[in-house]
Structure formats: C-alpha cells, structure tokens
Short mmCIF file of C-alpha atoms and ligand atoms in Angstrom, two decimals:
data_model
loop_
_atom_site.label_atom_id
_atom_site.label_comp_id
_atom_site.label_asym_id
_atom_site.label_seq_id
_atom_site.Cartn_x
_atom_site.Cartn_y
_atom_site.Cartn_z
CA MET A 1 0.07 0.11 0.18
CA ILE A 2 1.36 3.36 -0.83
CA THR A 3 0.92 5.94 2.27
CA PRO A 4 0.77 9.31 1.69
CA THR A 5 4.31 9.70 3.30
CA LEU A 6 6.09 6.76 0.64
CA LEU A 7 4.60 9.54 -1.69
CA ALA A 8 6.23 12.26 -0.07
CA LEU A 9 9.69 10.53 0.37
CA SER A 10 9.15 9.47 -3.41
CA ALA A 11 8.67 13.23 -4.90
CA LEU A 12 11.82 13.79 -2.96
CA ALA A 13 13.65 11.21 -4.68
CA LEU A 14 12.43 13.02 -8.52
CA LEU A 15 14.66 16.42 -7.36
CA THR A 16 18.16 16.84 -8.99
CA ALA A 17 20.45 17.42 -7.09
CA ALA A 18 20.93 20.93 -8.16
CA GLU A 19 16.80 21.30 -7.07
CA LEU A 20 17.98 20.27 -3.73
CA SER A 21 21.07 21.79 -3.14
CA SER A 22 19.21 25.11 -4.70
CA ALA A 23 16.42 24.71 -1.79
CA PRO A 24 14.94 28.35 -0.91
CA LEU A 25 15.52 27.62 2.69
CA ILE A 26 15.34 30.42 5.13
CA LYS A 27 18.31 31.78 6.36
CA ASP A 28 19.65 34.67 9.24
CA PRO A 29 19.32 37.58 7.32
CA GLY A 30 22.71 39.04 9.44
CA VAL A 31 21.69 42.43 9.61
CA TYR A 32 19.10 44.11 11.58
CA GLY A 33 18.09 47.61 12.23
CA PRO A 34 19.59 51.38 10.97
CA PRO A 35 22.54 50.93 8.25
CA LEU A 36 25.96 51.62 10.49
CA GLU A 37 27.58 54.71 9.33
CA LEU A 38 31.31 54.25 9.78
CA VAL A 39 33.37 57.04 11.44
CA HIS A 40 36.92 56.32 11.83
CA LEU A 41 39.48 53.72 11.29
CA TYR A 42 42.06 52.74 13.46
CA TYR A 43 45.28 51.26 11.92
CA ASP A 44 47.73 52.66 14.31
CA GLU A 45 47.21 51.53 18.17
CA PHE A 46 44.61 49.04 19.09
CA PRO A 47 41.39 51.20 21.12
CA THR A 48 39.06 50.24 23.26
CA GLY A 49 37.08 53.49 24.31
CA ILE A 50 35.27 56.37 22.40
CA ALA A 51 33.74 60.04 23.98
CA VAL A 52 32.01 61.96 21.95
CA SER A 53 32.17 66.09 22.98
CA SER A 54 29.08 68.44 21.69
CA THR A 55 30.83 69.83 19.16
CA GLY A 56 31.83 66.85 18.01
CA ARG A 57 35.38 66.27 19.40
CA LYS A 58 36.01 62.54 19.00
CA PHE A 59 38.84 60.64 21.76
CA SER A 60 39.89 56.93 21.94
CA ASN A 61 41.58 55.47 24.38
CA TYR A 62 44.26 52.62 23.65
CA PRO A 63 45.02 50.54 26.93
CA GLY A 64 48.56 49.04 27.39
CA GLY A 65 46.75 46.75 30.03
CA LEU A 66 45.22 44.66 27.16
CA ASP A 67 47.73 44.95 24.39
CA LYS A 68 51.25 44.69 25.32
CA ASN A 69 52.24 46.39 22.06
CA ASP A 70 50.29 49.53 23.89
CA THR A 71 52.63 50.15 26.64
CA ASN A 72 54.65 53.33 26.16
CA ASN A 73 58.22 52.38 26.91
CA GLY A 74 59.82 55.98 27.37
CA SER A 75 60.78 56.40 24.16
CA ASN A 76 58.52 54.47 21.78
CA GLY A 77 55.83 57.48 21.28
CA LYS A 78 53.22 55.51 22.37
CA TYR A 79 50.06 57.26 23.81
CA THR A 80 47.01 55.94 26.13
CA ILE A 81 44.61 58.50 25.23
CA ALA A 82 44.30 60.50 21.73
CA GLU A 83 41.95 62.43 19.49
CA LEU A 84 40.62 61.57 16.28
CA THR A 85 41.86 64.23 14.00
CA GLY A 86 41.54 62.42 11.01
CA ASP A 87 39.24 59.46 9.54
CA ASP A 88 42.17 57.42 10.16
CA ARG A 89 44.28 59.40 11.76
CA GLU A 90 44.87 60.06 15.66
CA THR A 91 46.77 62.54 17.75
CA PRO A 92 47.84 61.95 21.49
CA PHE A 93 45.92 64.29 23.99
CA PRO A 94 45.62 66.51 25.99
CA SER A 95 49.58 66.03 24.67
CA ALA A 96 52.30 63.81 23.72
CA GLU A 97 54.39 64.78 26.82
CA ILE A 98 51.29 63.55 29.44
CA ASN A 99 51.10 60.16 27.83
CA SER A 100 54.50 59.86 27.51
CA PRO A 101 55.86 59.18 31.58
CA PRO A 102 59.59 59.45 31.94
CA GLY A 103 61.56 55.89 31.63
CA GLY A 104 58.13 54.58 30.47
CA ALA A 105 55.02 53.11 32.08
CA ILE A 106 56.57 50.11 33.64
CA ASN A 107 59.15 50.61 36.75
CA TYR A 108 61.05 48.01 36.22
CA THR A 109 63.65 48.95 39.38
CA THR A 110 60.20 47.10 41.75
CA TYR A 111 60.39 42.95 41.67
CA PRO A 112 57.79 42.36 40.08
CA PRO A 113 58.01 44.93 38.05
CA SER A 114 55.24 47.48 38.52
CA GLY A 115 53.06 50.30 36.73
CA ALA A 116 55.22 54.02 37.42
CA GLY A 117 53.62 55.60 40.11
CA TYR A 118 53.24 58.99 38.74
CA ALA A 119 50.09 60.86 39.21
CA ASN A 120 50.70 63.49 36.23
CA TYR A 121 51.38 61.20 33.40
CA PHE A 122 48.99 58.97 31.65
CA ILE A 123 50.05 54.96 32.36
CA GLY A 124 47.47 52.63 30.65
CA SER A 125 44.17 54.25 29.97
CA GLN A 126 41.15 51.81 29.97
CA SER A 127 38.61 55.07 29.68
CA ILE A 128 37.57 58.67 28.33
CA VAL A 129 34.17 60.02 28.69
CA ILE A 130 32.37 63.37 28.20
CA ASP A 131 30.50 64.39 31.28
CA PRO A 132 27.12 66.93 31.23
CA LEU A 133 29.36 70.07 31.24
CA ASP A 134 31.31 68.43 28.53
CA ARG A 135 34.61 67.81 30.22
CA ALA A 136 36.67 65.11 29.40
CA TRP A 137 37.84 62.41 32.26
CA VAL A 138 39.81 60.44 31.79
CA LEU A 139 40.45 56.58 33.68
CA ASP A 140 43.78 55.40 34.28
CA THR A 141 44.08 51.63 35.62
CA GLY A 142 47.76 52.91 36.58
CA ARG A 143 48.77 49.12 34.41
CA VAL A 144 49.90 48.33 31.52
CA GLN A 145 51.50 45.12 29.93
CA THR A 146 55.22 43.89 29.64
CA PRO A 147 56.88 42.73 26.35
CA ASN A 148 55.84 39.40 27.30
CA GLY A 149 52.69 39.86 28.05
CA THR A 150 52.40 40.30 31.87
CA LEU A 151 50.32 42.57 33.22
CA VAL A 152 51.98 44.49 36.05
CA PRO A 153 50.48 45.31 39.33
CA ALA A 154 49.57 49.17 39.83
CA SER A 155 51.52 51.84 42.03
CA TYR A 156 49.82 54.69 43.87
CA GLY A 157 49.78 57.69 41.53
CA GLY A 158 48.98 55.26 38.20
CA PRO A 159 45.00 54.55 39.27
CA LYS A 160 43.25 57.96 38.65
CA LEU A 161 40.80 59.90 37.23
CA VAL A 162 42.12 63.20 35.35
CA GLY A 163 39.57 66.13 33.90
CA ILE A 164 40.24 68.34 30.87
CA ASN A 165 38.81 71.38 30.22
CA LEU A 166 37.82 70.83 26.56
CA THR A 167 38.13 74.88 25.75
CA THR A 168 41.82 74.81 26.72
CA ASN A 169 42.63 71.20 26.50
CA ALA A 170 43.88 71.71 30.18
CA ILE A 171 43.89 69.75 33.08
CA PHE A 172 42.07 70.69 35.65
CA GLN A 173 41.45 67.98 38.60
CA THR A 174 43.03 65.02 39.03
CA ILE A 175 41.77 62.64 41.70
CA VAL A 176 44.51 59.64 42.90
CA PHE A 177 42.81 56.78 44.44
CA PRO A 178 43.89 55.29 47.51
CA THR A 179 45.64 51.92 47.84
CA THR A 180 42.26 50.99 50.08
CA VAL A 181 40.27 51.71 46.69
CA ALA A 182 42.01 50.85 43.74
CA TYR A 183 44.01 48.31 44.77
CA SER A 184 47.69 47.31 43.28
CA ASP A 185 45.34 44.54 41.37
CA SER A 186 42.46 46.39 40.55
CA TYR A 187 41.35 47.30 36.72
CA LEU A 188 39.68 50.27 36.82
CA ASN A 189 37.49 49.95 33.72
CA ASP A 190 34.97 52.80 32.60
CA VAL A 191 32.98 56.00 34.46
CA ARG A 192 29.72 57.76 34.47
CA PHE A 193 29.09 61.21 35.97
CA ASP A 194 26.06 62.83 37.71
CA LEU A 195 27.36 66.52 38.30
CA ARG A 196 23.84 67.34 40.19
CA PRO A 197 25.03 69.78 43.34
CA HIS A 198 22.60 67.78 45.70
CA LEU A 199 24.30 64.34 45.21
CA SER A 200 27.67 65.03 46.88
CA GLY A 201 29.56 65.92 50.32
CA ILE A 202 28.99 69.58 52.22
CA ALA A 203 32.66 70.39 50.57
CA GLY A 204 31.70 69.10 47.61
CA GLY A 205 28.61 69.79 45.69
CA LYS A 206 30.47 69.42 42.38
CA GLY A 207 28.71 65.53 41.80
CA VAL A 208 29.41 62.25 42.00
CA ALA A 209 31.55 59.17 39.40
CA TYR A 210 30.51 56.08 39.82
CA ILE A 211 33.53 53.20 38.56
CA THR A 212 33.86 49.83 37.37
CA ASP A 213 36.70 47.73 38.92
CA SER A 214 37.18 44.94 36.51
CA SER A 215 40.19 43.24 37.70
CA SER A 216 40.82 39.76 35.97
CA GLU A 217 42.38 38.65 39.03
CA GLY A 218 39.19 39.03 40.90
CA ARG A 219 39.38 42.65 42.72
CA ASN A 220 36.05 43.32 41.42
CA GLY A 221 33.13 46.37 42.44
CA LEU A 222 32.36 49.65 42.01
CA ILE A 223 33.62 52.64 42.94
CA VAL A 224 31.84 56.28 43.83
CA ALA A 225 34.26 59.34 43.74
CA ASP A 226 33.05 62.46 44.84
CA LEU A 227 34.52 64.97 42.16
CA GLY A 228 34.05 68.30 44.99
CA THR A 229 35.93 66.25 47.92
CA GLY A 230 37.70 64.28 45.68
CA GLU A 231 37.47 61.40 48.70
CA SER A 232 36.59 58.02 46.87
CA TRP A 233 35.03 54.40 48.36
CA ARG A 234 34.12 51.17 47.04
CA HIS A 235 30.98 49.25 47.93
CA LEU A 236 29.81 45.60 46.58
CA ASP A 237 33.29 43.95 46.41
CA GLY A 238 31.56 40.50 48.16
CA SER A 239 28.51 40.36 45.86
CA PRO A 240 28.57 37.74 43.07
CA THR A 241 27.28 40.65 40.80
CA VAL A 242 30.48 41.95 39.93
CA HIS A 243 32.56 39.07 39.94
CA PRO A 244 32.95 36.51 36.76
CA VAL A 245 30.47 33.80 36.67
CA GLN A 246 32.58 30.44 36.91
CA GLN A 247 33.57 28.44 33.56
CA TRP A 248 32.13 31.25 31.62
CA LEU A 249 32.33 30.84 28.29
CA ALA A 250 31.93 33.27 25.59
CA TYR A 251 31.53 32.94 21.44
CA ASN A 252 31.95 35.34 18.82
CA TRP A 253 31.25 34.37 14.94
CA GLY A 254 31.18 30.72 16.22
CA MET A 255 34.49 30.36 17.90
CA PRO A 256 34.58 29.08 21.53
CA LEU A 257 36.96 31.53 23.26
CA TYR A 258 38.84 30.15 25.97
CA GLY A 259 41.58 32.38 28.22
CA THR A 260 45.37 31.87 27.73
CA ASN A 261 47.70 33.77 30.25
CA VAL A 262 52.01 33.91 29.93
CA GLY A 263 53.02 30.73 31.70
CA ARG A 264 49.96 29.68 32.82
CA PRO A 265 47.62 26.72 31.54
CA LEU A 266 44.41 27.25 29.70
CA SER A 267 41.49 28.50 31.15
CA TYR A 268 38.61 30.39 31.07
CA LEU A 269 38.46 33.97 30.01
CA ALA A 270 37.20 35.81 33.63
CA PHE A 271 36.35 39.41 33.45
CA GLY A 272 34.52 41.15 36.44
CA SER A 273 32.11 44.05 36.43
CA ASP A 274 32.75 46.41 32.99
CA GLY A 275 30.08 47.96 31.64
CA ILE A 276 28.16 51.10 32.78
CA ALA A 277 25.39 53.06 32.36
CA LEU A 278 23.02 55.55 34.56
CA SER A 279 19.56 55.85 34.43
CA ALA A 280 18.26 59.04 32.44
CA ASP A 281 17.28 60.37 35.63
CA GLY A 282 20.67 59.12 37.86
CA ALA A 283 18.61 57.31 40.15
CA THR A 284 19.85 53.81 38.89
CA LEU A 285 23.06 52.42 38.28
CA TYR A 286 23.15 49.63 36.04
CA TRP A 287 26.44 47.33 35.36
CA LYS A 288 27.67 44.14 33.83
CA ALA A 289 30.89 41.43 34.59
CA VAL A 290 31.70 40.94 31.04
CA SER A 291 32.66 37.12 32.02
CA SER A 292 28.63 36.95 32.81
CA ARG A 293 25.38 37.01 30.99
CA TYR A 294 23.16 38.87 33.78
CA LEU A 295 21.99 42.75 34.11
CA TYR A 296 22.40 44.32 37.09
CA SER A 297 21.18 47.47 38.41
CA ILE A 298 20.96 48.90 42.00
CA PRO A 299 19.50 52.60 43.22
CA THR A 300 22.59 54.94 43.41
CA ALA A 301 21.88 56.19 46.37
CA ARG A 302 23.27 52.90 48.32
CA LEU A 303 26.42 53.26 46.39
CA ARG A 304 26.76 56.89 47.32
CA ASP A 305 26.69 56.05 50.73
CA ASN A 306 29.36 55.40 52.96
CA THR A 307 28.12 55.16 56.33
CA PRO A 308 28.49 52.21 58.60
CA ASN A 309 26.11 50.26 57.42
CA SER A 310 26.18 50.84 53.86
CA GLU A 311 27.54 47.86 52.62
CA LEU A 312 24.43 45.53 53.81
CA LEU A 313 22.10 47.99 52.70
CA ALA A 314 23.67 48.16 49.14
CA GLN A 315 23.72 44.13 48.70
CA GLY A 316 20.48 44.07 49.75
CA SER A 317 19.12 46.33 47.53
CA ILE A 318 20.89 44.82 44.01
CA ASN A 319 18.39 44.20 40.84
CA ASN A 320 18.52 40.90 39.01
CA HIS A 321 17.12 41.95 35.47
CA GLY A 322 17.84 38.74 33.79
CA GLN A 323 20.55 37.52 30.66
CA THR A 324 20.54 40.10 28.09
CA GLY A 325 23.83 38.28 26.32
CA ILE A 326 27.50 39.41 26.69
CA THR A 327 28.13 43.08 26.77
CA ASP A 328 31.44 44.77 27.22
CA GLY A 329 30.39 48.96 27.04
CA MET A 330 26.49 50.27 27.93
CA GLU A 331 25.00 53.45 27.53
CA THR A 332 22.08 55.54 28.17
CA ASP A 333 20.03 57.71 25.79
CA THR A 334 17.07 60.38 27.00
CA ASN A 335 14.49 57.20 26.68
CA ASP A 336 16.25 55.69 29.21
CA PHE A 337 17.03 52.85 27.13
CA ILE A 338 20.06 51.24 28.34
CA TYR A 339 22.28 50.15 25.26
CA HIS A 340 24.55 47.37 24.78
CA GLY A 341 27.22 45.26 23.14
CA ASN A 342 25.22 41.66 22.21
CA LEU A 343 28.41 40.03 21.44
CA GLU A 344 27.51 36.35 20.91
CA GLN A 345 24.68 38.32 17.89
CA ASN A 346 26.73 40.51 16.68
CA ALA A 347 24.58 42.94 17.60
CA ILE A 348 23.44 45.62 19.83
CA SER A 349 20.41 45.37 21.74
CA PHE A 350 18.78 47.85 24.52
CA PHE A 351 16.97 47.37 28.23
CA ASN A 352 13.71 48.92 28.48
CA PRO A 353 13.36 49.29 32.35
CA ALA A 354 9.90 50.22 31.51
CA ASN A 355 8.87 46.75 30.39
CA GLY A 356 11.69 44.43 31.95
CA SER A 357 13.23 43.30 28.44
CA ASP A 358 16.14 43.36 26.17
CA THR A 359 15.08 44.35 22.41
CA LEU A 360 17.41 43.68 19.49
CA PHE A 361 18.64 47.00 17.94
CA VAL A 362 21.18 46.49 15.50
CA ARG A 363 22.89 43.76 13.64
CA ASP A 364 25.70 43.77 11.47
CA PRO A 365 28.45 40.36 10.15
CA ARG A 366 30.92 43.47 10.75
CA ILE A 367 30.22 43.53 14.41
CA ASN A 368 32.83 41.45 16.34
CA TRP A 369 33.60 43.08 20.12
CA VAL A 370 31.33 46.11 20.73
CA ASP A 371 33.89 47.53 23.15
CA THR A 372 32.71 50.87 24.43
CA MET A 373 30.00 53.08 23.28
CA SER A 374 29.24 57.05 23.50
CA THR A 375 25.78 58.81 23.24
CA THR A 376 25.72 62.22 21.78
CA THR A 377 23.98 65.56 22.82
CA ASN A 378 22.87 65.71 18.81
CA GLY A 379 21.51 61.71 18.82
CA TRP A 380 24.09 59.50 18.39
CA LEU A 381 24.83 56.48 19.52
CA TYR A 382 28.99 56.15 18.65
CA PHE A 383 30.69 52.25 19.20
CA THR A 384 33.80 51.16 18.99
CA VAL A 385 34.40 47.30 17.26
CA ASN A 386 37.53 46.10 18.23
CA GLN A 387 38.27 42.12 17.55
CA LEU A 388 39.17 41.99 21.05
CA LEU A 389 38.72 38.55 21.68
CA PHE A 390 40.56 37.45 18.12
CA GLY A 391 43.70 38.67 19.99
CA PRO A 392 46.43 37.12 21.61
CA ALA A 393 44.85 36.59 24.94
CA THR A 394 42.61 34.02 24.15
CA PHE A 395 42.98 30.44 22.58
CA PRO A 396 45.11 29.39 20.61
CA GLY A 397 46.81 32.58 21.64
CA THR A 398 47.46 33.92 18.44
CA ASP A 399 46.54 37.27 17.25
CA ARG A 400 44.03 37.14 14.69
CA ARG A 401 43.08 40.67 14.78
CA GLN A 402 43.22 42.66 11.36
CA ARG A 403 43.73 46.25 11.16
CA PRO A 404 41.35 48.70 10.81
CA PHE A 405 39.81 48.48 14.18
CA ALA A 406 36.30 50.52 13.61
CA LEU A 407 34.24 53.09 14.98
CA PHE A 408 30.79 53.19 13.97
CA ARG A 409 27.49 55.63 14.42
CA VAL A 410 23.83 55.13 14.12
CA PRO A 411 21.17 57.11 15.27
CA LEU A 412 19.41 57.03 18.37
CA ILE A 413 15.76 55.29 18.51
CA ASN A 414 13.15 58.37 18.93
CA ASN A 415 15.37 61.10 18.19
CA ALA A 416 16.63 60.58 21.38
CA THR A 417 20.33 62.39 22.83
CA LYS A 418 22.57 61.89 25.75
CA PRO A 419 21.02 62.49 29.42
CA LEU A 420 22.40 65.70 30.90
CA LEU A 421 22.31 65.13 34.84
CA CYS A 422 23.96 68.53 35.90
C1 LIG B 1 51.62 47.28 16.99
O1 LIG B 1 51.30 49.13 17.10
C2 LIG B 1 51.83 49.33 15.61
C3 LIG B 1 51.04 50.80 15.78
O2 LIG B 1 51.72 51.51 17.02
C4 LIG B 1 51.06 49.06 14.48
O3 LIG B 1 51.25 49.12 13.15
C5 LIG B 1 51.53 47.18 14.31
O4 LIG B 1 50.75 46.78 13.99
C6 LIG B 1 51.30 46.88 15.72
N1 LIG B 1 52.02 45.03 16.16
C7 LIG B 1 51.19 44.40 16.58
C8 LIG B 1 51.57 42.70 16.76
O5 LIG B 1 49.86 44.54 17.00
C1 LIG B 2 61.32 50.84 23.09
O1 LIG B 2 60.53 50.48 22.30
C2 LIG B 2 60.96 50.64 20.46
C3 LIG B 2 60.17 50.04 19.87
O2 LIG B 2 59.75 49.00 20.00
C4 LIG B 2 62.15 50.47 20.80
O3 LIG B 2 63.39 50.44 19.94
C5 LIG B 2 62.85 50.90 21.95
O4 LIG B 2 64.36 50.14 22.52
C6 LIG B 2 62.44 50.65 23.31
N1 LIG B 2 63.40 51.32 24.32
C7 LIG B 2 62.99 51.02 25.80
C8 LIG B 2 63.55 51.24 26.73
O5 LIG B 2 62.82 49.74 25.75
C1 LIG B 3 60.11 52.99 41.44
O1 LIG B 3 60.05 52.42 42.44
C2 LIG B 3 61.26 52.75 43.13
C3 LIG B 3 61.21 51.82 44.38
O2 LIG B 3 59.68 50.95 45.23
C4 LIG B 3 60.65 54.04 43.64
O3 LIG B 3 61.68 54.34 44.56
C5 LIG B 3 60.33 54.86 42.71
O4 LIG B 3 59.89 56.00 42.98
C6 LIG B 3 59.53 54.21 41.45
N1 LIG B 3 59.37 54.97 40.28
C7 LIG B 3 58.21 55.51 39.63
C8 LIG B 3 58.38 56.41 38.51
O5 LIG B 3 57.37 55.22 40.08
C1 LIG B 4 37.32 75.93 30.56
O1 LIG B 4 38.22 77.30 30.61
C2 LIG B 4 37.51 77.90 30.38
C3 LIG B 4 38.95 79.14 30.57
O2 LIG B 4 39.29 78.93 31.90
C4 LIG B 4 36.45 78.37 30.63
O3 LIG B 4 36.18 79.70 30.94
C5 LIG B 4 35.67 77.58 31.38
O4 LIG B 4 34.70 77.80 31.92
C6 LIG B 4 35.75 76.16 31.11
N1 LIG B 4 34.89 75.17 31.04
C7 LIG B 4 34.13 74.05 32.36
C8 LIG B 4 33.07 73.25 31.62
O5 LIG B 4 34.65 74.10 33.36
C1 LIG B 5 57.87 38.32 31.89
O1 LIG B 5 58.44 39.75 32.31
C2 LIG B 5 58.16 39.75 33.43
C3 LIG B 5 58.68 40.88 33.73
O2 LIG B 5 60.18 41.40 32.85
C4 LIG B 5 58.88 38.65 34.45
O3 LIG B 5 59.15 38.99 35.64
C5 LIG B 5 58.30 37.34 33.89
O4 LIG B 5 58.96 36.16 34.83
C6 LIG B 5 58.07 37.08 32.60
N1 LIG B 5 57.41 36.10 32.36
C7 LIG B 5 57.50 34.75 31.72
C8 LIG B 5 56.24 33.75 32.03
O5 LIG B 5 58.24 34.57 31.27
C1 LIG B 6 9.85 46.68 25.47
O1 LIG B 6 9.91 48.21 24.85
C2 LIG B 6 10.46 48.56 23.97
C3 LIG B 6 10.96 50.13 23.49
O2 LIG B 6 9.62 50.63 23.43
C4 LIG B 6 9.99 47.80 22.56
O3 LIG B 6 10.43 48.03 21.32
C5 LIG B 6 9.96 46.09 22.68
O4 LIG B 6 8.93 45.81 22.15
C6 LIG B 6 9.32 46.13 24.12
N1 LIG B 6 8.93 44.31 24.55
C7 LIG B 6 8.06 44.01 25.12
C8 LIG B 6 8.71 42.39 25.12
O5 LIG B 6 7.30 44.26 25.55
C1 LIG B 7 13.33 62.37 13.75
O1 LIG B 7 13.72 63.52 13.52
C2 LIG B 7 13.73 63.35 12.13
C3 LIG B 7 14.26 64.20 11.67
O2 LIG B 7 14.16 65.40 11.70
C4 LIG B 7 12.27 63.19 11.58
O3 LIG B 7 11.55 62.90 10.24
C5 LIG B 7 11.41 62.13 12.38
O4 LIG B 7 10.19 61.89 12.26
C6 LIG B 7 11.85 62.04 13.93
N1 LIG B 7 11.34 61.19 14.42
C7 LIG B 7 10.74 60.39 15.67
C8 LIG B 7 10.59 59.22 15.85
O5 LIG B 7 10.43 61.32 16.04
#
C-alpha cells in the first residue's frame, strides 16, 4: 500500500541534485536595524573607548593593560589617549608629553615590575568619557603589559581620574585613588558622571563619578568618587553580581573563546564588572560583568552612602534584570534605554526598564566585539568594534586581529539624545 509518507518520499527522490542544493531555505539575514555609518578607522594602536563631545570632537583610549603593543616604554611614542583628528588619524591628547611618562609606563626597579607611580602622566587608560558639562575625564588603571604580555600591578599615583577642560585642553582636576580603593590588582574600567550638586558631600557640590573595577585577578566592585571632596570608596566587593561567572565561555562568530595567560595553563576568561550606565534620571546604576550574561542595577543612593551600614544596605538593594547576552560597554539615552553590546549575536541591543525586557537594535556581520559606546547631545550612538576576543589572550593564543579597527555610529531611537545630569 502506498501511504502519503511514501508518496512524499518518492516525490523528494525525484529532485535533481541541483534542485536539492539550491532549495530556498530560510536563513539568518545577518543584518537588522538602521544601517551602520563608519566614522573612523584605527590603523595605529588598539583602541577600546570612544567619547564624543557636544561639538563633535572624538577621543579614544588605547590600553597597554590589554595590548602590550600599546605600552609606552619611554621612547616608542605610544599614547594611551588620543583625539581622532581625521578619518584614520589620531593625535595624542591632551599632549604627547602627558602620554609619555619619563622612563616609560613600567617601573622595572621593583620586583616584580610595576606600573610607574606618576600622578601627572597617563600610564594605561581604559576609558575616556565626556561629562554633562562637556568636560573629558580620563580613567587610568595605572597598569600595562610588559613585552612578554604580563600585566603589572599598579603603584600609587597610577590609578586616577583626570578631568580635562575641552576649551583649553588643560587638566583641571586629578583624583588619585588611595590603595584601599584602587588595589594594586584592580582594573578601573569605565566611569559615568552625575554632576547634580545635591548629590555630593558638604565640601563638594560638584557631583559624583561611578566606576567599575573589572580586575581579571578578582578585585571586582563599584567605586564612587566625590568630585568636590576628592574622596572615594568601594561597594559590592563581596557580591557575586560584580564577579565573573565560573567556567564562563563566550562565542564570537561561532568560535568558543578560552583564555590563555603568559606561563599559565589554558583557562576560562574572567572579566568582572565592566560596562556601566546611569538611568536617564540618575537614580539607578546598571552594570554587567563581561564574564556573565546577567544585567544588574542598584539605586545610586545606596552607592553614594558610605556610612557604617551602607555595604549591607547596598548588597540588599541589587536588582537582577535577567540575562541580556554578553556585553562590554553600555550607554543610556533620554528614552531611558540601556544600550549594550550583544556580542554573540554580532549585535547591539537595549534593555527597556519600563517593560523589563531586552530588544534587538542593530545587527551586522562587521560587528564582532562591541567595546565601548558614547551617546551624543545631537542624537547618535557611537561605538567601537575592536576584535578584542581575536587577540593573543584567547585560545589558540595567536593574534588574529586585522587592522583597521572600527568606529561606527547609528541614530538613537525616537531621536533621543544623551541625558545631561547637571
Ligand atoms: C603595534 O602597533 C603598531 C602601531 O602603533 C602597529 O602598526 C602594529 O601593527 C602593531 N603590532 C602588533 C603586533 O599588534
Ligand atoms: C622601546 O620600544 C622601541 C620600539 O619597539 C624600541 O626600539 C626601544 O629600544 C624601546 N626602548 C626601551 C627603553 O625599551
Ligand atoms: C620605582 O620604584 C622605586 C622603588 O619602589 C621607587 O623609589 C620609585 O619612585 C618608582 N618610580 C616610579 C616612577 O614609580
Ligand atoms: C574651561 O576653561 C575656560 C577658560 O578658563 C572657562 O571659561 C570654562 O568655564 C571652562 N569650562 C568648564 C566646562 O569648566
Ligand atoms: C615576563 O616578564 C616579566 C617582567 O620582565 C617577568 O617578571 C616574568 O617572569 C616574565 N614571565 C614569563 C612567563 O616569561
Ligand atoms: C519593550 O519596549 C521596547 C521599546 O518600546 C519595545 O521595542 C519592545 O518591543 C518591548 N518589549 C516587550 C517584550 O514588550
Ligand atoms: C526624528 O527626526 C527626523 C528628522 O528631524 C524626523 O523626520 C523623524 O520623524 C523623527 N523621528 C521620530 C521618531 O521622532
């Protein structure tokens, strides 16, 4: 007896090989959302951050802590902060001199070698951010890699927050973190500003900065700096929400990415609290560990509190918003959307606190590792794509990055802009 199944099978068998191989199957389109606009190509040093001022000036940072080839050795002209002065051109900022510590970024007279302890030079910056008054702030980890790829510990003077006036390009403030706030194996990663005067101490009134410590050695936490008094303190060091998830494995373009370390066996990558974003009203701080798929937030009042019970109250006030993919940098707009890379999807998504869910924003095969974002007062989301996980720190330990690295921009949803908390 001929059943319908047999009939179907015999019909299939009548397809020619050519018909079979060209069958019109649905496939991943690979692209989604508004087209990406290419803004800058990085041929020189390996970048991570991007900051765009209200007049359209653009700045990036190049961390010697992530790429030994970015480490200034006193005579190789490497810079850790630059202004993007042409489509493929970068100029050390605010000067070549500040980017070139005497004798280099490493102090070889200590054992083991350590980051040079200069408060008036940049050592290894992981971030540059424009605040709501259009001033630039450089966040220095004080750490870089040696020529064999070893990340040196920081010395006092290295880890700091440096404010630069963009009218004069002059440094107007330097907050050096004490060794009880930035440990020698901390890695100060990213920073956001709320300049509303009522937020900070009586001697202050200049607002606060919130900073992530993404240390691969495990010194993770959130740091608050009072821009008026210059005081700083830590919260959430003991919370799993700022630490890497154990045995975390990321995929990029389908490849699993294990971690390799100089002189150590193959392991898992372990990056802690890294991406950070303030809600549009400044009341909530969002963060993610890179080595985690969970998005967390906390009321900022709990972080600004540094009284005796404040750590208990802080740990009891964390919100878990569920999994939103793998993310490095994050940003906010006046929609109160929290934009974040979604690396395993070659995408950028946004979390909407109003409906508690994550939404796809843009997707493109040119997207690999979305490192850092910057929203602007004229309605753009800028973001760097820097192939971070194709570098020598991931299995098989060969450098698969190909210049140029890229800076893209895309318009914010609903013509939104950068929120200005001041
Ligand atoms: C090192 O950096 C220079 C630019 O500063 C770049 O041209 C070169 O390709 C880099 N080398 C490696 C191995 O990354
Ligand atoms: C610094 O690096 C440059 C370029 O790699 C090299 O020629 C020079 O010898 C180095 N200088 C020191 C002091 O290590
Ligand atoms: C290098 O380390 C030595 C020994 O601790 C110290 O005396 C010196 O000030 C350090 N130099 C810099 C630039 O950090
Ligand atoms: C930058 O410096 C100029 C000149 O001193 C000053 O007028 C201006 O207010 C400063 N800008 C900010 C945002 O502080
Ligand atoms: C790498 O270089 C550092 C600093 O020169 C040295 O202390 C360390 O032993 C070296 N590590 C390896 C695995 O070669
Ligand atoms: C959440 O809000 C965003 C922005 O309005 C919207 O695009 C998305 O579809 C919403 N998601 C859900 C699951 O309701
Ligand atoms: C955004 O602005 C453009 C140009 O001004 C306008 O055409 C468009 O309708 C606006 N979109 C929204 C969602 O407001």
